[in-house]
Amino acid sequence: MRVYVPLTLPGLAEAYKAGQLGAGPFVAYAVTPGLREWYVSDDIEELEYAALGRAALASLRLLAAEPGAPRRRVVVAVDVADRAVSADPDRGLDPAALGEVRVATAVPLGKAASVHADAADAETDVTAAVEALPAADGGDGDAQFVVDGAEDHELLWFATQEIRNLVEGGA
């Protein structure tokens, strides 16, 4: 199963140094029944893109908890065994948890398929989105518009061989 793991650049650097994602269990995003129902599509590529988007939003939330982290969303796409992934059916239809799954154990970074990250030119909009998150969560429509503005920046695709350049600031 392909899962999308939300990170920050420091989180990616830590995973690169450790050679693995998470210590288990950790949160990721995938095509779940709730996501399928919400997105109303049978196209797996569209559904995986939606799961990637959910992980990008989770990365934004991680940035809010890491004030010193560069304001760039990071998501690692990794394939894991189906048995290593579980979804909470009670949270499955919660709009805040669409696509959310738990990966039971650490995953070798070598199993990653790709890394997706913001370009440096997204930092201003991502910073604004991070600052607007609390108000957006409280129902402020203007703040939600600012948070949604981060989605205007497509995450760039990086091969796993490029992780070193990403964490060393070269990309």
Coordinates of N, CA and C in Angstrom, one line a residue:
M1 N 0.8 -1.2 0.0 CA 0.0 0.0 0.0 C 0.9 1.2 0.0
R2 N 0.6 2.2 -0.8 CA 1.3 3.5 -0.9 C 0.7 4.4 0.2
V3 N 1.6 4.9 1.1 CA 1.2 5.8 2.1 C 2.1 7.1 1.9
Y4 N 1.5 8.2 2.4 CA 2.2 9.5 2.3 C 2.4 10.0 3.7
V5 N 3.7 10.2 4.0 CA 4.1 10.5 5.3 C 4.5 12.0 5.4
P6 N 3.7 12.8 6.2 CA 4.0 14.2 6.3 C 5.2 14.4 7.2
L7 N 6.1 15.3 6.7 CA 7.3 15.7 7.5 C 7.5 17.2 7.3
T8 N 8.6 17.6 7.9 CA 9.2 18.9 7.7 C 10.6 18.7 7.2
L9 N 11.3 19.7 6.7 CA 12.7 19.5 6.3 C 13.6 18.9 7.4
P10 N 13.5 19.4 8.7 CA 14.2 18.8 9.8 C 13.8 17.4 10.0
G11 N 12.5 17.1 9.9 CA 12.1 15.7 10.0 C 12.6 14.8 9.0
L12 N 12.7 15.3 7.7 CA 13.3 14.5 6.6 C 14.8 14.3 6.9
A13 N 15.5 15.3 7.4 CA 16.9 15.2 7.7 C 17.1 14.1 8.8
E14 N 16.2 14.1 9.8 CA 16.3 13.1 10.9 C 16.1 11.7 10.3
A15 N 15.1 11.5 9.4 CA 14.8 10.3 8.8 C 16.0 9.8 7.9
Y16 N 16.6 10.8 7.2 CA 17.8 10.5 6.4 C 18.9 10.0 7.2
K17 N 19.2 10.7 8.3 CA 20.3 10.3 9.2 C 20.0 8.9 9.9
A18 N 18.7 8.6 10.3 CA 18.4 7.4 10.9 C 18.2 6.2 9.9
G19 N 18.0 6.6 8.6 CA 17.7 5.6 7.6 C 16.4 5.0 7.6
Q20 N 15.5 5.7 8.3 CA 14.1 5.2 8.4 C 13.1 6.3 8.8
L21 N 11.9 6.0 8.4 CA 10.7 6.9 8.7 C 10.1 6.4 10.0
G22 N 9.9 7.2 11.0 CA 9.1 6.9 12.2 C 9.8 5.9 13.0
A23 N 9.2 5.8 14.2 CA 9.7 4.7 15.2 C 8.5 3.8 15.4
G24 N 7.4 4.1 14.8 CA 6.2 3.3 14.8 C 5.5 3.4 16.2
P25 N 4.2 3.4 16.2 CA 3.4 3.7 15.1 C 3.4 5.2 14.8
F26 N 3.2 5.6 13.5 CA 3.2 7.0 13.1 C 2.1 7.2 12.1
V27 N 1.7 8.5 12.0 CA 0.6 8.9 11.1 C 1.1 9.0 9.7
A28 N 0.3 8.6 8.8 CA 0.5 8.8 7.4 C -0.9 8.9 6.7
Y29 N -0.9 9.1 5.4 CA -2.2 9.2 4.7 C -2.2 8.3 3.5
A30 N -3.3 7.7 3.2 CA -3.5 6.8 2.1 C -4.9 6.8 1.6
V31 N -5.1 6.0 0.6 CA -6.5 5.9 0.0 C -7.3 5.0 0.9
T32 N -8.1 5.6 1.7 CA -9.0 4.8 2.6 C -10.4 4.9 2.1
P33 N -11.3 4.0 2.7 CA -12.7 4.1 2.3 C -13.3 5.5 2.5
G34 N -12.9 6.1 3.6 CA -13.5 7.5 3.9 C -13.0 8.5 2.9
L35 N -11.7 8.4 2.4 CA -11.2 9.3 1.4 C -11.9 9.0 0.1
R36 N -12.1 7.7 -0.2 CA -12.8 7.4 -1.5 C -14.2 8.0 -1.5
E37 N -14.9 7.9 -0.4 CA -16.3 8.4 -0.3 C -16.3 9.9 -0.4
W38 N -15.4 10.6 0.3 CA -15.3 12.0 0.2 C -14.9 12.5 -1.1
Y39 N -14.0 11.9 -1.8 CA -13.5 12.4 -3.1 C -14.4 12.0 -4.3
V40 N -15.1 10.9 -4.1 CA -16.1 10.4 -5.1 C -15.4 10.2 -6.4
S41 N -14.4 9.3 -6.4 CA -13.7 9.0 -7.7 C -13.3 7.5 -7.6
D42 N -13.2 6.9 -8.7 CA -12.6 5.5 -8.8 C -11.2 5.6 -9.4
D43 N -10.8 6.7 -9.8 CA -9.4 6.9 -10.4 C -8.4 6.9 -9.3
I44 N -7.6 5.8 -9.3 CA -6.6 5.6 -8.2 C -5.6 6.8 -8.2
E45 N -5.2 7.3 -9.4 CA -4.2 8.4 -9.4 C -4.8 9.6 -8.8
E46 N -6.1 9.9 -9.0 CA -6.7 11.1 -8.4 C -6.8 10.9 -6.9
L47 N -7.2 9.6 -6.5 CA -7.3 9.4 -5.1 C -6.0 9.5 -4.4
E48 N -4.9 9.0 -5.0 CA -3.6 9.1 -4.4 C -3.1 10.6 -4.3
Y49 N -3.5 11.3 -5.3 CA -3.2 12.8 -5.3 C -3.9 13.4 -4.1
A50 N -5.2 13.0 -3.9 CA -5.9 13.5 -2.7 C -5.3 13.1 -1.4
A51 N -4.8 11.9 -1.3 CA -4.1 11.5 -0.1 C -2.8 12.3 0.1
L52 N -2.1 12.6 -1.0 CA -0.9 13.4 -0.9 C -1.3 14.8 -0.4
G53 N -2.4 15.3 -0.9 CA -2.8 16.6 -0.4 C -3.2 16.7 1.0
R54 N -3.7 15.6 1.5 CA -4.0 15.5 3.0 C -2.7 15.4 3.8
A55 N -1.7 14.7 3.3 CA -0.4 14.7 3.9 C 0.2 16.0 3.9
A56 N 0.1 16.8 2.8 CA 0.6 18.1 2.7 C 0.0 19.0 3.8
L57 N -1.3 18.9 4.0 CA -1.9 19.7 5.0 C -1.4 19.3 6.4
A58 N -1.2 18.0 6.6 CA -0.6 17.5 7.9 C 0.8 18.1 8.1
S59 N 1.6 18.2 7.0 CA 2.9 18.8 7.0 C 2.8 20.2 7.5
L60 N 1.8 20.9 7.0 CA 1.6 22.3 7.4 C 1.4 22.4 8.9
R61 N 0.6 21.4 9.4 CA 0.4 21.4 10.9 C 1.7 21.1 11.7
L62 N 2.5 20.2 11.1 CA 3.8 20.0 11.7 C 4.7 21.2 11.7
L63 N 4.6 22.0 10.7 CA 5.4 23.2 10.6 C 4.9 24.2 11.7
A64 N 3.6 24.2 12.0 CA 3.1 25.1 13.1 C 3.7 24.7 14.4
A65 N 4.0 23.4 14.6 CA 4.6 22.9 15.9 C 6.1 23.1 15.9
E66 N 6.7 23.5 14.8 CA 8.2 23.6 14.7 C 8.5 25.0 14.2
P67 N 8.5 26.0 15.1 CA 8.7 27.4 14.6 C 10.0 27.6 13.9
G68 N 11.0 26.9 14.2 CA 12.3 27.1 13.5 C 12.5 26.4 12.2
A69 N 11.6 25.6 11.8 CA 11.7 24.8 10.6 C 11.5 25.7 9.4
P70 N 12.3 25.4 8.3 CA 12.0 26.2 7.1 C 10.5 25.9 6.6
R71 N 9.9 27.0 6.2 CA 8.5 26.9 5.8 C 8.2 26.3 4.5
R72 N 8.5 25.0 4.4 CA 8.3 24.2 3.2 C 7.7 22.9 3.6
R73 N 6.5 22.5 3.0 CA 5.9 21.3 3.3 C 6.7 20.1 2.7
V74 N 6.7 19.0 3.3 CA 7.4 17.8 2.8 C 6.6 16.6 3.1
V75 N 6.5 15.7 2.0 CA 5.7 14.5 2.1 C 6.6 13.4 1.5
V76 N 6.7 12.3 2.2 CA 7.5 11.1 1.6 C 6.4 10.1 1.2
A77 N 6.5 9.6 -0.1 CA 5.6 8.5 -0.5 C 6.4 7.2 -0.3
V78 N 5.8 6.3 0.3 CA 6.5 5.0 0.6 C 5.5 3.9 0.5
D79 N 6.0 2.7 0.0 CA 5.1 1.5 -0.1 C 5.4 0.7 1.2
V80 N 4.3 0.3 1.8 CA 4.4 -0.6 3.0 C 3.4 -1.7 2.8
A81 N 3.7 -2.8 3.6 CA 2.8 -3.9 3.6 C 1.4 -3.5 4.1
D82 N 0.4 -4.0 3.5 CA -1.0 -3.7 3.9 C -1.2 -4.0 5.4
R83 N -0.6 -5.1 5.9 CA -0.8 -5.5 7.3 C -0.1 -4.5 8.3
A84 N 0.8 -3.7 7.8 CA 1.4 -2.7 8.6 C 0.6 -1.4 8.8
V85 N -0.5 -1.3 8.1 CA -1.3 -0.1 8.1 C -2.7 -0.3 8.6
S86 N -3.1 0.6 9.5 CA -4.5 0.5 10.0 C -5.1 1.9 9.9
A87 N -6.4 1.8 9.7 CA -7.2 3.1 9.8 C -8.3 2.9 10.8
D88 N -8.5 4.0 11.6 CA -9.5 4.0 12.6 C -10.9 4.3 12.0
P89 N -11.8 3.3 12.0 CA -13.1 3.5 11.3 C -13.9 4.6 11.9
D90 N -13.7 4.9 13.2 CA -14.4 6.0 13.9 C -13.9 7.3 13.4
R91 N -12.7 7.4 13.0 CA -12.1 8.7 12.5 C -12.2 8.8 11.0
G92 N -12.5 7.7 10.4 CA -12.5 7.6 8.9 C -13.3 8.6 8.2
L93 N -14.5 9.0 8.8 CA -15.4 10.0 8.1 C -15.3 11.4 8.7
D94 N -14.4 11.5 9.7 CA -14.1 12.8 10.2 C -13.4 13.7 9.2
P95 N -13.9 14.8 8.8 CA -13.3 15.6 7.7 C -11.8 15.9 8.0
A96 N -11.5 16.1 9.3 CA -10.1 16.4 9.7 C -9.2 15.2 9.6
A97 N -9.7 14.0 9.5 CA -8.9 12.8 9.5 C -9.0 12.0 8.2
L98 N -9.6 12.6 7.1 CA -9.8 11.8 5.9 C -8.4 11.3 5.4
G99 N -8.4 10.0 5.1 CA -7.2 9.4 4.6 C -6.1 9.1 5.6
E100 N -6.4 9.4 6.9 CA -5.4 9.2 7.9 C -5.3 7.7 8.3
V101 N -4.1 7.2 8.3 CA -3.8 5.8 8.7 C -2.6 5.8 9.7
R102 N -2.4 4.7 10.4 CA -1.3 4.5 11.3 C -0.4 3.4 10.7
V103 N 0.9 3.7 10.6 CA 1.8 2.7 10.2 C 2.4 2.1 11.5
A104 N 2.4 0.8 11.6 CA 2.7 0.2 12.9 C 4.2 0.2 13.3
T105 N 5.1 0.1 12.3 CA 6.5 0.1 12.6 C 7.3 1.0 11.7
A106 N 8.5 1.2 12.1 CA 9.4 2.1 11.3 C 9.5 1.5 10.0
V107 N 9.8 2.3 9.0 CA 9.9 1.9 7.6 C 11.3 2.4 7.1
P108 N 12.1 1.5 6.5 CA 13.4 1.9 6.0 C 13.2 3.0 4.9
L109 N 14.0 4.0 5.0 CA 13.9 5.1 4.0 C 14.1 4.6 2.6
G110 N 14.9 3.5 2.5 CA 15.1 2.9 1.2 C 13.9 2.4 0.5
K111 N 12.8 2.2 1.2 CA 11.5 1.8 0.6 C 10.7 3.0 0.1
A112 N 11.2 4.2 0.3 CA 10.5 5.4 -0.2 C 10.5 5.4 -1.7
A113 N 9.4 5.8 -2.3 CA 9.2 5.9 -3.8 C 9.7 7.2 -4.3
S114 N 9.3 8.3 -3.5 CA 9.6 9.6 -3.9 C 9.5 10.6 -2.7
V115 N 9.9 11.8 -2.8 CA 9.7 12.8 -1.9 C 9.1 14.0 -2.6
H116 N 8.2 14.6 -1.9 CA 7.5 15.8 -2.5 C 7.7 17.0 -1.5
A117 N 8.1 18.1 -2.1 CA 8.4 19.2 -1.2 C 8.1 20.5 -1.9
D118 N 7.8 21.6 -1.1 CA 7.6 22.9 -1.7 C 8.9 23.4 -2.2
A119 N 8.8 24.2 -3.3 CA 10.0 25.0 -3.8 C 10.2 26.2 -2.8
A120 N 11.3 26.8 -2.8 CA 11.6 27.9 -1.9 C 10.7 29.1 -2.1
D121 N 10.1 29.2 -3.3 CA 9.2 30.4 -3.6 C 7.8 30.2 -2.9
A122 N 7.6 29.1 -2.3 CA 6.3 28.8 -1.6 C 6.4 29.3 -0.2
E123 N 7.6 29.6 0.3 CA 7.8 29.8 1.7 C 6.9 31.0 2.3
T124 N 6.7 32.0 1.5 CA 5.9 33.2 2.0 C 4.4 32.7 2.2
D125 N 3.9 32.0 1.2 CA 2.5 31.5 1.4 C 2.3 30.4 2.4
V126 N 3.3 29.6 2.5 CA 3.3 28.5 3.5 C 3.4 29.1 4.9
T127 N 4.2 30.1 5.1 CA 4.3 30.8 6.4 C 3.0 31.5 6.7
A128 N 2.4 32.1 5.8 CA 1.1 32.8 6.1 C 0.0 31.7 6.4
A129 N 0.1 30.6 5.7 CA -0.9 29.5 6.0 C -0.7 28.9 7.4
V130 N 0.6 28.7 7.8 CA 0.9 28.2 9.2 C 0.3 29.2 10.2
E131 N 0.5 30.5 10.0 CA 0.0 31.5 10.9 C -1.5 31.6 11.0
A132 N -2.2 31.2 9.9 CA -3.6 31.3 9.8 C -4.3 30.1 10.3
L133 N -3.6 29.0 10.5 CA -4.2 27.7 10.9 C -5.1 27.8 12.1
P134 N -4.7 28.4 13.2 CA -5.6 28.4 14.4 C -6.9 29.1 14.1
A135 N -6.9 30.2 13.4 CA -8.1 30.9 13.1 C -9.0 30.1 12.1
A136 N -8.3 29.5 11.1 CA -9.0 28.6 10.2 C -9.7 27.4 10.9
D137 N -9.0 26.9 11.8 CA -9.6 25.8 12.6 C -10.8 26.2 13.4
G138 N -10.8 27.5 13.8 CA -11.9 28.1 14.5 C -13.1 28.5 13.7
G139 N -13.0 28.3 12.3 CA -14.1 28.6 11.5 C -14.0 29.9 10.7
D140 N -12.9 30.6 10.8 CA -12.7 31.8 10.1 C -12.4 31.6 8.6
G141 N -13.4 32.0 7.8 CA -13.3 31.8 6.4 C -12.2 32.5 5.7
D142 N -11.8 33.7 6.1 CA -10.7 34.4 5.5 C -9.4 33.6 5.8
A143 N -9.3 33.2 7.1 CA -8.1 32.4 7.4 C -8.0 31.1 6.6
Q144 N -9.1 30.5 6.4 CA -9.1 29.2 5.6 C -8.7 29.5 4.2
F145 N -9.1 30.6 3.7 CA -8.6 31.0 2.3 C -7.1 31.1 2.3
V146 N -6.5 31.7 3.3 CA -5.0 31.8 3.4 C -4.4 30.4 3.5
V147 N -5.0 29.5 4.3 CA -4.5 28.1 4.4 C -4.6 27.5 3.1
D148 N -5.7 27.6 2.4 CA -5.9 27.0 1.1 C -4.9 27.6 0.1
G149 N -4.4 28.8 0.3 CA -3.4 29.4 -0.6 C -2.1 28.6 -0.7
A150 N -1.8 27.9 0.3 CA -0.6 27.1 0.3 C -0.7 26.0 -0.8
E151 N -2.0 25.5 -0.9 CA -2.2 24.5 -1.9 C -2.1 24.9 -3.4
D152 N -2.0 26.3 -3.6 CA -1.7 26.8 -4.9 C -0.3 26.4 -5.4
H153 N 0.5 26.1 -4.4 CA 1.9 25.6 -4.8 C 1.9 24.1 -4.9
E154 N 2.2 23.6 -6.1 CA 2.3 22.2 -6.3 C 3.6 21.7 -5.6
L155 N 3.5 20.6 -4.9 CA 4.7 20.1 -4.3 C 5.6 19.5 -5.4
L156 N 6.9 19.8 -5.4 CA 7.8 19.3 -6.4 C 8.1 17.8 -6.1
W157 N 8.4 17.1 -7.2 CA 8.7 15.7 -7.0 C 10.2 15.5 -7.0
F158 N 10.7 14.7 -6.0 CA 12.2 14.5 -5.9 C 12.4 12.9 -5.9
A159 N 13.4 12.5 -6.6 CA 13.8 11.1 -6.4 C 14.4 10.9 -5.0
T160 N 14.4 9.7 -4.5 CA 15.0 9.4 -3.2 C 16.5 9.7 -3.2
Q161 N 17.1 9.6 -4.3 CA 18.6 10.0 -4.4 C 18.8 11.4 -4.1
E162 N 17.8 12.3 -4.2 CA 17.9 13.7 -4.0 C 17.6 14.1 -2.6
I163 N 17.3 13.2 -1.7 CA 17.0 13.5 -0.3 C 18.2 14.3 0.3
R164 N 19.4 13.8 0.1 CA 20.6 14.5 0.7 C 20.6 15.9 0.3
N165 N 20.4 16.2 -1.0 CA 20.4 17.6 -1.4 C 19.3 18.4 -0.7
L166 N 18.1 17.8 -0.5 CA 17.0 18.5 0.1 C 17.4 18.9 1.6
V167 N 17.9 17.9 2.3 CA 18.2 18.2 3.7 C 19.4 19.0 3.9
E168 N 20.3 19.1 3.0 CA 21.5 19.9 3.1 C 21.3 21.3 2.5
G169 N 20.0 21.6 2.1 CA 19.6 22.9 1.6 C 20.0 23.2 0.1
G170 N 20.3 22.1 -0.6 CA 20.7 22.3 -2.0 C 19.5 22.3 -3.0
A171 N 18.3 22.0 -2.6 CA 17.2 21.9 -3.5 C 16.2 23.0 -3.1

